[in-house]
JSON list of C-alpha atoms in Angstrom, two decimals:
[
{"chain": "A", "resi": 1, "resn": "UNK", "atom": "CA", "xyz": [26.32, 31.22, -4.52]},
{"chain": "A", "resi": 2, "resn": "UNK", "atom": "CA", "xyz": [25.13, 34.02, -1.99]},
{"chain": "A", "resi": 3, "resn": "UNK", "atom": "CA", "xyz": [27.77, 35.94, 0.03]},
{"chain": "A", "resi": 4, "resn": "UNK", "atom": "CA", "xyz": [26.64, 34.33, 3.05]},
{"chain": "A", "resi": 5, "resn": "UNK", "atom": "CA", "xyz": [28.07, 31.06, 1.60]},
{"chain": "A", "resi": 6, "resn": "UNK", "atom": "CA", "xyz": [31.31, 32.61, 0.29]},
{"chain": "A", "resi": 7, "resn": "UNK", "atom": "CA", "xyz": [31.92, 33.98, 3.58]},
{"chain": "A", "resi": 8, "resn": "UNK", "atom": "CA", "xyz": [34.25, 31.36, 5.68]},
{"chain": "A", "resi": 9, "resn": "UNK", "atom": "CA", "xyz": [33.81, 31.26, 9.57]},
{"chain": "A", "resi": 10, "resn": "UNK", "atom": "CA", "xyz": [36.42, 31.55, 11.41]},
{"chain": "A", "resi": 11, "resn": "UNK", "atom": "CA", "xyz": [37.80, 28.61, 12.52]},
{"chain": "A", "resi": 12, "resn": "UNK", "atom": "CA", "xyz": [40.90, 26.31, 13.34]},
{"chain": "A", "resi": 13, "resn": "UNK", "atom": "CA", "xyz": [41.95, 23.54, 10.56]},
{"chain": "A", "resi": 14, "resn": "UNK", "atom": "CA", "xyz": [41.38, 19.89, 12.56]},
{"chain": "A", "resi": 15, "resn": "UNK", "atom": "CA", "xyz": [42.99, 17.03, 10.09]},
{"chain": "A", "resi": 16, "resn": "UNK", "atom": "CA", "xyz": [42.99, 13.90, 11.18]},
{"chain": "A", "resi": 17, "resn": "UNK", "atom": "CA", "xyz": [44.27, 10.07, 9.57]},
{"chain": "A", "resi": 18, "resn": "UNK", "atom": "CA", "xyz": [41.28, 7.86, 9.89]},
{"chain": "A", "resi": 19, "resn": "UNK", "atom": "CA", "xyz": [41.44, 5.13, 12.31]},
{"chain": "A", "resi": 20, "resn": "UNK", "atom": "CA", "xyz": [39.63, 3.89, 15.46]},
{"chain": "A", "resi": 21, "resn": "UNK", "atom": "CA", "xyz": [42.66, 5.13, 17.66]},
{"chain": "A", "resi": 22, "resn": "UNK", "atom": "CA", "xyz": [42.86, 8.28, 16.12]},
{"chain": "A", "resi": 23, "resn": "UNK", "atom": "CA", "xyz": [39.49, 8.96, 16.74]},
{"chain": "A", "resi": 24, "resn": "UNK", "atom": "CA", "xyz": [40.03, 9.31, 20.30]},
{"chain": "A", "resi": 25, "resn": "UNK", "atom": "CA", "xyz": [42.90, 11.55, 20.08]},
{"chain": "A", "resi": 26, "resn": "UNK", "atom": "CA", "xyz": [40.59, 13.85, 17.58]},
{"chain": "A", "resi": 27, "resn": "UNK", "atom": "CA", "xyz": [37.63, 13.80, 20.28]},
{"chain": "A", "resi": 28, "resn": "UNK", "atom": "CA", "xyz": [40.15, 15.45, 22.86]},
{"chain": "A", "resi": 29, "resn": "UNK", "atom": "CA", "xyz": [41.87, 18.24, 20.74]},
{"chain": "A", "resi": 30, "resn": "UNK", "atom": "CA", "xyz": [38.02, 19.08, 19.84]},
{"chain": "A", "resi": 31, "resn": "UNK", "atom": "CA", "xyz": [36.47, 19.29, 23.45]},
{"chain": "A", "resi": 32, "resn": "UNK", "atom": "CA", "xyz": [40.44, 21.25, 23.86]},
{"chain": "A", "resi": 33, "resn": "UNK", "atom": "CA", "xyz": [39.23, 23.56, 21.65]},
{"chain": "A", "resi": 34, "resn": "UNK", "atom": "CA", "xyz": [35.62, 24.05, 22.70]},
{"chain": "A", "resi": 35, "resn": "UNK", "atom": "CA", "xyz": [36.65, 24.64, 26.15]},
{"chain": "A", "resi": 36, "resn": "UNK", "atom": "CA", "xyz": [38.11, 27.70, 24.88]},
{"chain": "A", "resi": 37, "resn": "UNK", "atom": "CA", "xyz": [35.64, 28.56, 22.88]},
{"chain": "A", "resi": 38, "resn": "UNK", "atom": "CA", "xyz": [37.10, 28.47, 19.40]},
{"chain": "A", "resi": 39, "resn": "UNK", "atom": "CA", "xyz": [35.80, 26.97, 16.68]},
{"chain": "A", "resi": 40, "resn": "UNK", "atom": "CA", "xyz": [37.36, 23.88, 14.29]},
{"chain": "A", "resi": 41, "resn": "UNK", "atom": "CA", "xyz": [36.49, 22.29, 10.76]},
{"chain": "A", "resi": 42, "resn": "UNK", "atom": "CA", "xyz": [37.36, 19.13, 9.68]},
{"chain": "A", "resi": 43, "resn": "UNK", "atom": "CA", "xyz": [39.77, 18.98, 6.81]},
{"chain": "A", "resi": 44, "resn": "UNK", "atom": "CA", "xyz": [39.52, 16.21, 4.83]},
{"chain": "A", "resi": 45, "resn": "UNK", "atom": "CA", "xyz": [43.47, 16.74, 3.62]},
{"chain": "A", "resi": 46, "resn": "UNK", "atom": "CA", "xyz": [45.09, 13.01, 2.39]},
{"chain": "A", "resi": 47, "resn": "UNK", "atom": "CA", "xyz": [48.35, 13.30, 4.16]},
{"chain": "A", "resi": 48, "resn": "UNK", "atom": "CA", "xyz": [49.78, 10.78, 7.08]},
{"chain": "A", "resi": 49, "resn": "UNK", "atom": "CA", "xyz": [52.58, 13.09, 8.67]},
{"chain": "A", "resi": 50, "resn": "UNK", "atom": "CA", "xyz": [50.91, 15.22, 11.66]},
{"chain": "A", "resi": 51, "resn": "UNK", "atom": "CA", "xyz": [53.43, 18.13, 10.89]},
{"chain": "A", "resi": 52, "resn": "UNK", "atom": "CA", "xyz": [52.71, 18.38, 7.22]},
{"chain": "A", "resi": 53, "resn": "UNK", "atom": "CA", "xyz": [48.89, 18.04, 7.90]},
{"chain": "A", "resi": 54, "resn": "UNK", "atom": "CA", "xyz": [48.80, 20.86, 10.40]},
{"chain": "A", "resi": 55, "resn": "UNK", "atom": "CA", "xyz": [50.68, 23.24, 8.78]},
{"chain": "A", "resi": 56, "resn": "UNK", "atom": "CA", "xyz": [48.13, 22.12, 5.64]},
{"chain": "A", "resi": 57, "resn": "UNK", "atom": "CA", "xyz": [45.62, 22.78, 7.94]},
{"chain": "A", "resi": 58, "resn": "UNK", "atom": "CA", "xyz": [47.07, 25.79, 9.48]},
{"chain": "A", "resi": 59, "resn": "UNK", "atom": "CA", "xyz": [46.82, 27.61, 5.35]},
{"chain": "A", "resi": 60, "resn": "UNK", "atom": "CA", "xyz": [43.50, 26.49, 4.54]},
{"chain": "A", "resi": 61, "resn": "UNK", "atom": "CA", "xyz": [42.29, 27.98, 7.96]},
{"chain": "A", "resi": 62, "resn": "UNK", "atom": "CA", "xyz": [41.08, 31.62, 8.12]},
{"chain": "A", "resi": 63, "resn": "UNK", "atom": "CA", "xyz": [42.87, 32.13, 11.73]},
{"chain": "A", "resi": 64, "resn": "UNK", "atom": "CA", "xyz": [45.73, 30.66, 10.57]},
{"chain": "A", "resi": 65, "resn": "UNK", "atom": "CA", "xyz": [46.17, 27.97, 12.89]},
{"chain": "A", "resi": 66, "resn": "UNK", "atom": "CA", "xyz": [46.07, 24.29, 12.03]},
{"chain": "A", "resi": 67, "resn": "UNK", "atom": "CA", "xyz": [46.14, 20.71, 14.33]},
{"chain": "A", "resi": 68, "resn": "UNK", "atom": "CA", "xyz": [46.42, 17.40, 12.92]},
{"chain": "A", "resi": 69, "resn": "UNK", "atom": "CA", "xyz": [46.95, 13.92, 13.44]},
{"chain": "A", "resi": 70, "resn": "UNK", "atom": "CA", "xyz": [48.85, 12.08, 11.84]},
{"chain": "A", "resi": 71, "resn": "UNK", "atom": "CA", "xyz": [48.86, 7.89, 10.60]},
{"chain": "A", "resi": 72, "resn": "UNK", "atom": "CA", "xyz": [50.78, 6.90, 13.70]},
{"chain": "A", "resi": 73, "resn": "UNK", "atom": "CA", "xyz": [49.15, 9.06, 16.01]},
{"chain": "A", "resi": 74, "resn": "UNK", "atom": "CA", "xyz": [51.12, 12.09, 16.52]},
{"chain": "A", "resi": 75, "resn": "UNK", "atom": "CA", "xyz": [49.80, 15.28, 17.34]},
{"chain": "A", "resi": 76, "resn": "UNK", "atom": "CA", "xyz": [51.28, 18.36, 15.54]},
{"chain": "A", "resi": 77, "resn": "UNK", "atom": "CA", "xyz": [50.13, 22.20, 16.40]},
{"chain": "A", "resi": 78, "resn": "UNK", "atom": "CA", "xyz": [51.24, 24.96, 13.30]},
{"chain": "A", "resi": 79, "resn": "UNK", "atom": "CA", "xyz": [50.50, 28.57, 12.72]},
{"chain": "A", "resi": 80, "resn": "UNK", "atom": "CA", "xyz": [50.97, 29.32, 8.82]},
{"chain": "A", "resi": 81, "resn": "UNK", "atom": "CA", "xyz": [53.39, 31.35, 9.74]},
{"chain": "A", "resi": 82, "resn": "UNK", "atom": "CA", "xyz": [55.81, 29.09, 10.51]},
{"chain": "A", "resi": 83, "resn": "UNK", "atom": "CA", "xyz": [57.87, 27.45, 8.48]},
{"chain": "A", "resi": 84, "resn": "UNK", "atom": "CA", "xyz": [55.84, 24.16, 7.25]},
{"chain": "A", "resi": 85, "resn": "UNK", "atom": "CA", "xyz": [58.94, 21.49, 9.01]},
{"chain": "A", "resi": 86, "resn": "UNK", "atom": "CA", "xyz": [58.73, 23.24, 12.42]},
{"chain": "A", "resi": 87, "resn": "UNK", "atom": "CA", "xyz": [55.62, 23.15, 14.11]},
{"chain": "A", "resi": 88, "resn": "UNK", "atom": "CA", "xyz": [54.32, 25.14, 17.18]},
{"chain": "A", "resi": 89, "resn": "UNK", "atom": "CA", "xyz": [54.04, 21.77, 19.38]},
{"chain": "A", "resi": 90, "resn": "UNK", "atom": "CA", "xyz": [54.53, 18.24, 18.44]},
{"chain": "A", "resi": 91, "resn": "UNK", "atom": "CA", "xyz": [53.35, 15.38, 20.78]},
{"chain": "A", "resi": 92, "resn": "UNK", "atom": "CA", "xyz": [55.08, 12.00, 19.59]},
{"chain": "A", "resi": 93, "resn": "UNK", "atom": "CA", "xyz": [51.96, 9.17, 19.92]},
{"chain": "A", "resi": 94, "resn": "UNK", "atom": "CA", "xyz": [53.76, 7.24, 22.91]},
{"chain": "A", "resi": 95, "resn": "UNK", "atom": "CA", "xyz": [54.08, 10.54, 24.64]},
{"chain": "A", "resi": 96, "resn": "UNK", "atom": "CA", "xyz": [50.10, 11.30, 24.63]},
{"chain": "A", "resi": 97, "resn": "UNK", "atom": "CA", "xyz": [47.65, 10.78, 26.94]},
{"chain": "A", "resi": 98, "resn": "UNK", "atom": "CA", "xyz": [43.50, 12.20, 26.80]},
{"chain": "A", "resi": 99, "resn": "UNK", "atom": "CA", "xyz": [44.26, 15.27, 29.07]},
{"chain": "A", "resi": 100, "resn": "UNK", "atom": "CA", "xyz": [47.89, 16.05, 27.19]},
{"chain": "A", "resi": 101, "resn": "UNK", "atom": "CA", "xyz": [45.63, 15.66, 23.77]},
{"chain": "A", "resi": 102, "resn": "UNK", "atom": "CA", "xyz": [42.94, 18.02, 25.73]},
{"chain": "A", "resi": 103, "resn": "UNK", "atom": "CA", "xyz": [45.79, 20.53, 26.32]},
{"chain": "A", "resi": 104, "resn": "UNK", "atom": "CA", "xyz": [46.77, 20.62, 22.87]},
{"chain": "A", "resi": 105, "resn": "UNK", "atom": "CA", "xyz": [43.10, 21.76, 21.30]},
{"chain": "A", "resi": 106, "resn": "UNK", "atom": "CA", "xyz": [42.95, 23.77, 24.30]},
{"chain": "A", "resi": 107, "resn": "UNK", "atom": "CA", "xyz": [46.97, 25.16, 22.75]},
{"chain": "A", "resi": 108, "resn": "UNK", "atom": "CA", "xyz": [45.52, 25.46, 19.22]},
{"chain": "A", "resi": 109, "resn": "UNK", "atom": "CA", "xyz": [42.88, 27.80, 20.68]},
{"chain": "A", "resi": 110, "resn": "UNK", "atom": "CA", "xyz": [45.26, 29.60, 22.88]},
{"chain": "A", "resi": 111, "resn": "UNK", "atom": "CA", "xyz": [46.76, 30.50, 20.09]},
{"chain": "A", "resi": 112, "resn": "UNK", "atom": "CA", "xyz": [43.95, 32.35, 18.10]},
{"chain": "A", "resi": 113, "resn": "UNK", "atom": "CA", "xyz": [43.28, 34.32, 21.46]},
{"chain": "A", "resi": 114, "resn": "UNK", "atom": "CA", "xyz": [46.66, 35.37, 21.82]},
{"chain": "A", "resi": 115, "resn": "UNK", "atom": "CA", "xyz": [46.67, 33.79, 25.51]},
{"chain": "A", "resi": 116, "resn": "UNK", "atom": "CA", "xyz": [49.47, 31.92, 27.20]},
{"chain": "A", "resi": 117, "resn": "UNK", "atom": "CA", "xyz": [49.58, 28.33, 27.02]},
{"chain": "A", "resi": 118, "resn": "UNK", "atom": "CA", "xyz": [48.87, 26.22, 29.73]},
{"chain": "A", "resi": 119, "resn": "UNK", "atom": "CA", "xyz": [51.60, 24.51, 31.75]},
{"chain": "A", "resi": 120, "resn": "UNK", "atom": "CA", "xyz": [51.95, 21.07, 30.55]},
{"chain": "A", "resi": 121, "resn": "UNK", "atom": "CA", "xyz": [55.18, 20.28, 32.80]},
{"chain": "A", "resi": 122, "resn": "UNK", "atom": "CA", "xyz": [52.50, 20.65, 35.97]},
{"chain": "A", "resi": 123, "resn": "UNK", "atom": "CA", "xyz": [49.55, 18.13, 34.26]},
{"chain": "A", "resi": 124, "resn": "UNK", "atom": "CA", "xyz": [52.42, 15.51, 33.85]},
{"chain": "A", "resi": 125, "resn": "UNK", "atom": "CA", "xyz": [53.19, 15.78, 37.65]},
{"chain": "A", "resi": 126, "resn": "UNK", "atom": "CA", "xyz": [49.53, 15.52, 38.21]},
{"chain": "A", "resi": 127, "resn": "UNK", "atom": "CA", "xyz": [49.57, 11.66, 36.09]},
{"chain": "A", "resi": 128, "resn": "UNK", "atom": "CA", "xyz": [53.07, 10.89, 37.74]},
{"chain": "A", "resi": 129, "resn": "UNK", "atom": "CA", "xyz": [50.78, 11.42, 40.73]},
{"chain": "A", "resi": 130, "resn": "UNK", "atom": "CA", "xyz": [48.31, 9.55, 39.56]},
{"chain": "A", "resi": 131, "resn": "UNK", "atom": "CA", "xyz": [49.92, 6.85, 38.74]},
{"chain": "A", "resi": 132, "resn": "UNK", "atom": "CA", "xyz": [51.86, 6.20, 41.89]},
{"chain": "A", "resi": 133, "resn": "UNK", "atom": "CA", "xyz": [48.57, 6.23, 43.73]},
{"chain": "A", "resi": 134, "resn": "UNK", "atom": "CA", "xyz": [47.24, 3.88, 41.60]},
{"chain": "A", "resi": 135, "resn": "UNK", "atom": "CA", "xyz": [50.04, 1.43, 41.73]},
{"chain": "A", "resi": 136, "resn": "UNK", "atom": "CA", "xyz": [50.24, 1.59, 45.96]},
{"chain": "A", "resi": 137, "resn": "UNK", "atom": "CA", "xyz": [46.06, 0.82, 45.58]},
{"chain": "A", "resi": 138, "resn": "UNK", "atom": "CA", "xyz": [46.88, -1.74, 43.24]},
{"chain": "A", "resi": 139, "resn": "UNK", "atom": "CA", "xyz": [49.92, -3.44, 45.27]},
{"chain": "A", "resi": 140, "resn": "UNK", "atom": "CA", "xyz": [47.85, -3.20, 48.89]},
{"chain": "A", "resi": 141, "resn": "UNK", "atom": "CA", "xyz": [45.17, -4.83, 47.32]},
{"chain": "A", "resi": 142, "resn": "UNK", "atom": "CA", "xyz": [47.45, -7.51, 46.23]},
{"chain": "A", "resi": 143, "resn": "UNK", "atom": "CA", "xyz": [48.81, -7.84, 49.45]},
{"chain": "A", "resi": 144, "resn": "UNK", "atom": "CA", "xyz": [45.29, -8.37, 50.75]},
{"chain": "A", "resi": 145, "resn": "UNK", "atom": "CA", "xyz": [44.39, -10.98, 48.58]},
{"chain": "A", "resi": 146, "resn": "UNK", "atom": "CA", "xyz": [47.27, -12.53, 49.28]},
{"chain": "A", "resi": 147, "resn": "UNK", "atom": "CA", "xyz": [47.01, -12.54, 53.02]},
{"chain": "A", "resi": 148, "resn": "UNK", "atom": "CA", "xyz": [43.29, -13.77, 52.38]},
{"chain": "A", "resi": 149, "resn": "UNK", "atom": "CA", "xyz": [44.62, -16.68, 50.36]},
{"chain": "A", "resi": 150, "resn": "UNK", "atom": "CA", "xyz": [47.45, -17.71, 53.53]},
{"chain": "A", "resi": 151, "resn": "UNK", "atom": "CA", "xyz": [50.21, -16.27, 52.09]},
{"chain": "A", "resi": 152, "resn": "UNK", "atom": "CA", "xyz": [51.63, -14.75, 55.75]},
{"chain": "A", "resi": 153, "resn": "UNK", "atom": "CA", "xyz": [55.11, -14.21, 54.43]},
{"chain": "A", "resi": 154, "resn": "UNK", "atom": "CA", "xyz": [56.35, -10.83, 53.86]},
{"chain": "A", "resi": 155, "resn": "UNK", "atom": "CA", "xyz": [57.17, -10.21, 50.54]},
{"chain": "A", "resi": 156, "resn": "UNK", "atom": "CA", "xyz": [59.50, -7.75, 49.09]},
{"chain": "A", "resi": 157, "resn": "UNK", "atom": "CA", "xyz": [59.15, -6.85, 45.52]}
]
């Protein structure tokens, strides 16, 4: 073996249980990361708990920092420092969405540059925002339809 090949790159530990949803969740904390320019390796670490993973992660990585997903989809952020039950960040699965699982890669590298974290509280304003945009589109177009079809009536919902 050369010392090129015994030299490890720098990099942040990505673990991940393999499924189909999962695979979307891993997609996002990787473009996270590249954003900030960091780079991850796949672990390939048999574990189902997110926290466990990432703080398995989080050892076998030369920067120390680890991310991982875990069977249910749970996102967990550690730093090898820590102790291995208390991660940096833990996003339950019900609680993510693709930017809040952007954010989190985007955390992980954050972390190795020793820069703050972005504001999460502010992107979840941003969906609420979203969302009730979407849902007046959604219930004019209703109402149009339903004017369309003869239904005159005011209706109250």
């Amino acid at each position: 073996m050369s010392i090129r090949e015994r030299v490890l790159k720098p990099h942040i530990g990505l673990g991940a249980w393999k499924s189909e949803e999962n695979s979307v969740i891993a997609m996002e904390l990787r473009a996270g990361m590249e954003e900030e320019n960091i780079p991850w390796e796949e672990k390939g670490l048999p574990e189902e708990d997110a926290v466990r993973l990432a703080y398995q992660c989080a050892k076998a990585s030369p920067l120390g920092v680890g991310v991982a997903i875990g069977k249910d989809g749970s996102v967990a952020i550690h730093f090898h420092r820590l102790p291995e039950k208390e991660p940096l960040f833990y996003l339950p699965r019900l609680q993510g969405n693709r930017t809040l699982w952007r954010v989190y890669g985007s955390h992980a590298a954050r972390l190795v540059k020793g820069l703050p974290f972005k504001n999460t509280l502010v992107l979840e304003d941003e969906r609420s925002r979203e969302l009730e945009t979407l849902v007046t589109c959604i219930t004019a177009e209703i109402m149009r339809v339903m004017s369309d079809l003869g239904f005159n009536e005011e209706v109250k919902y």
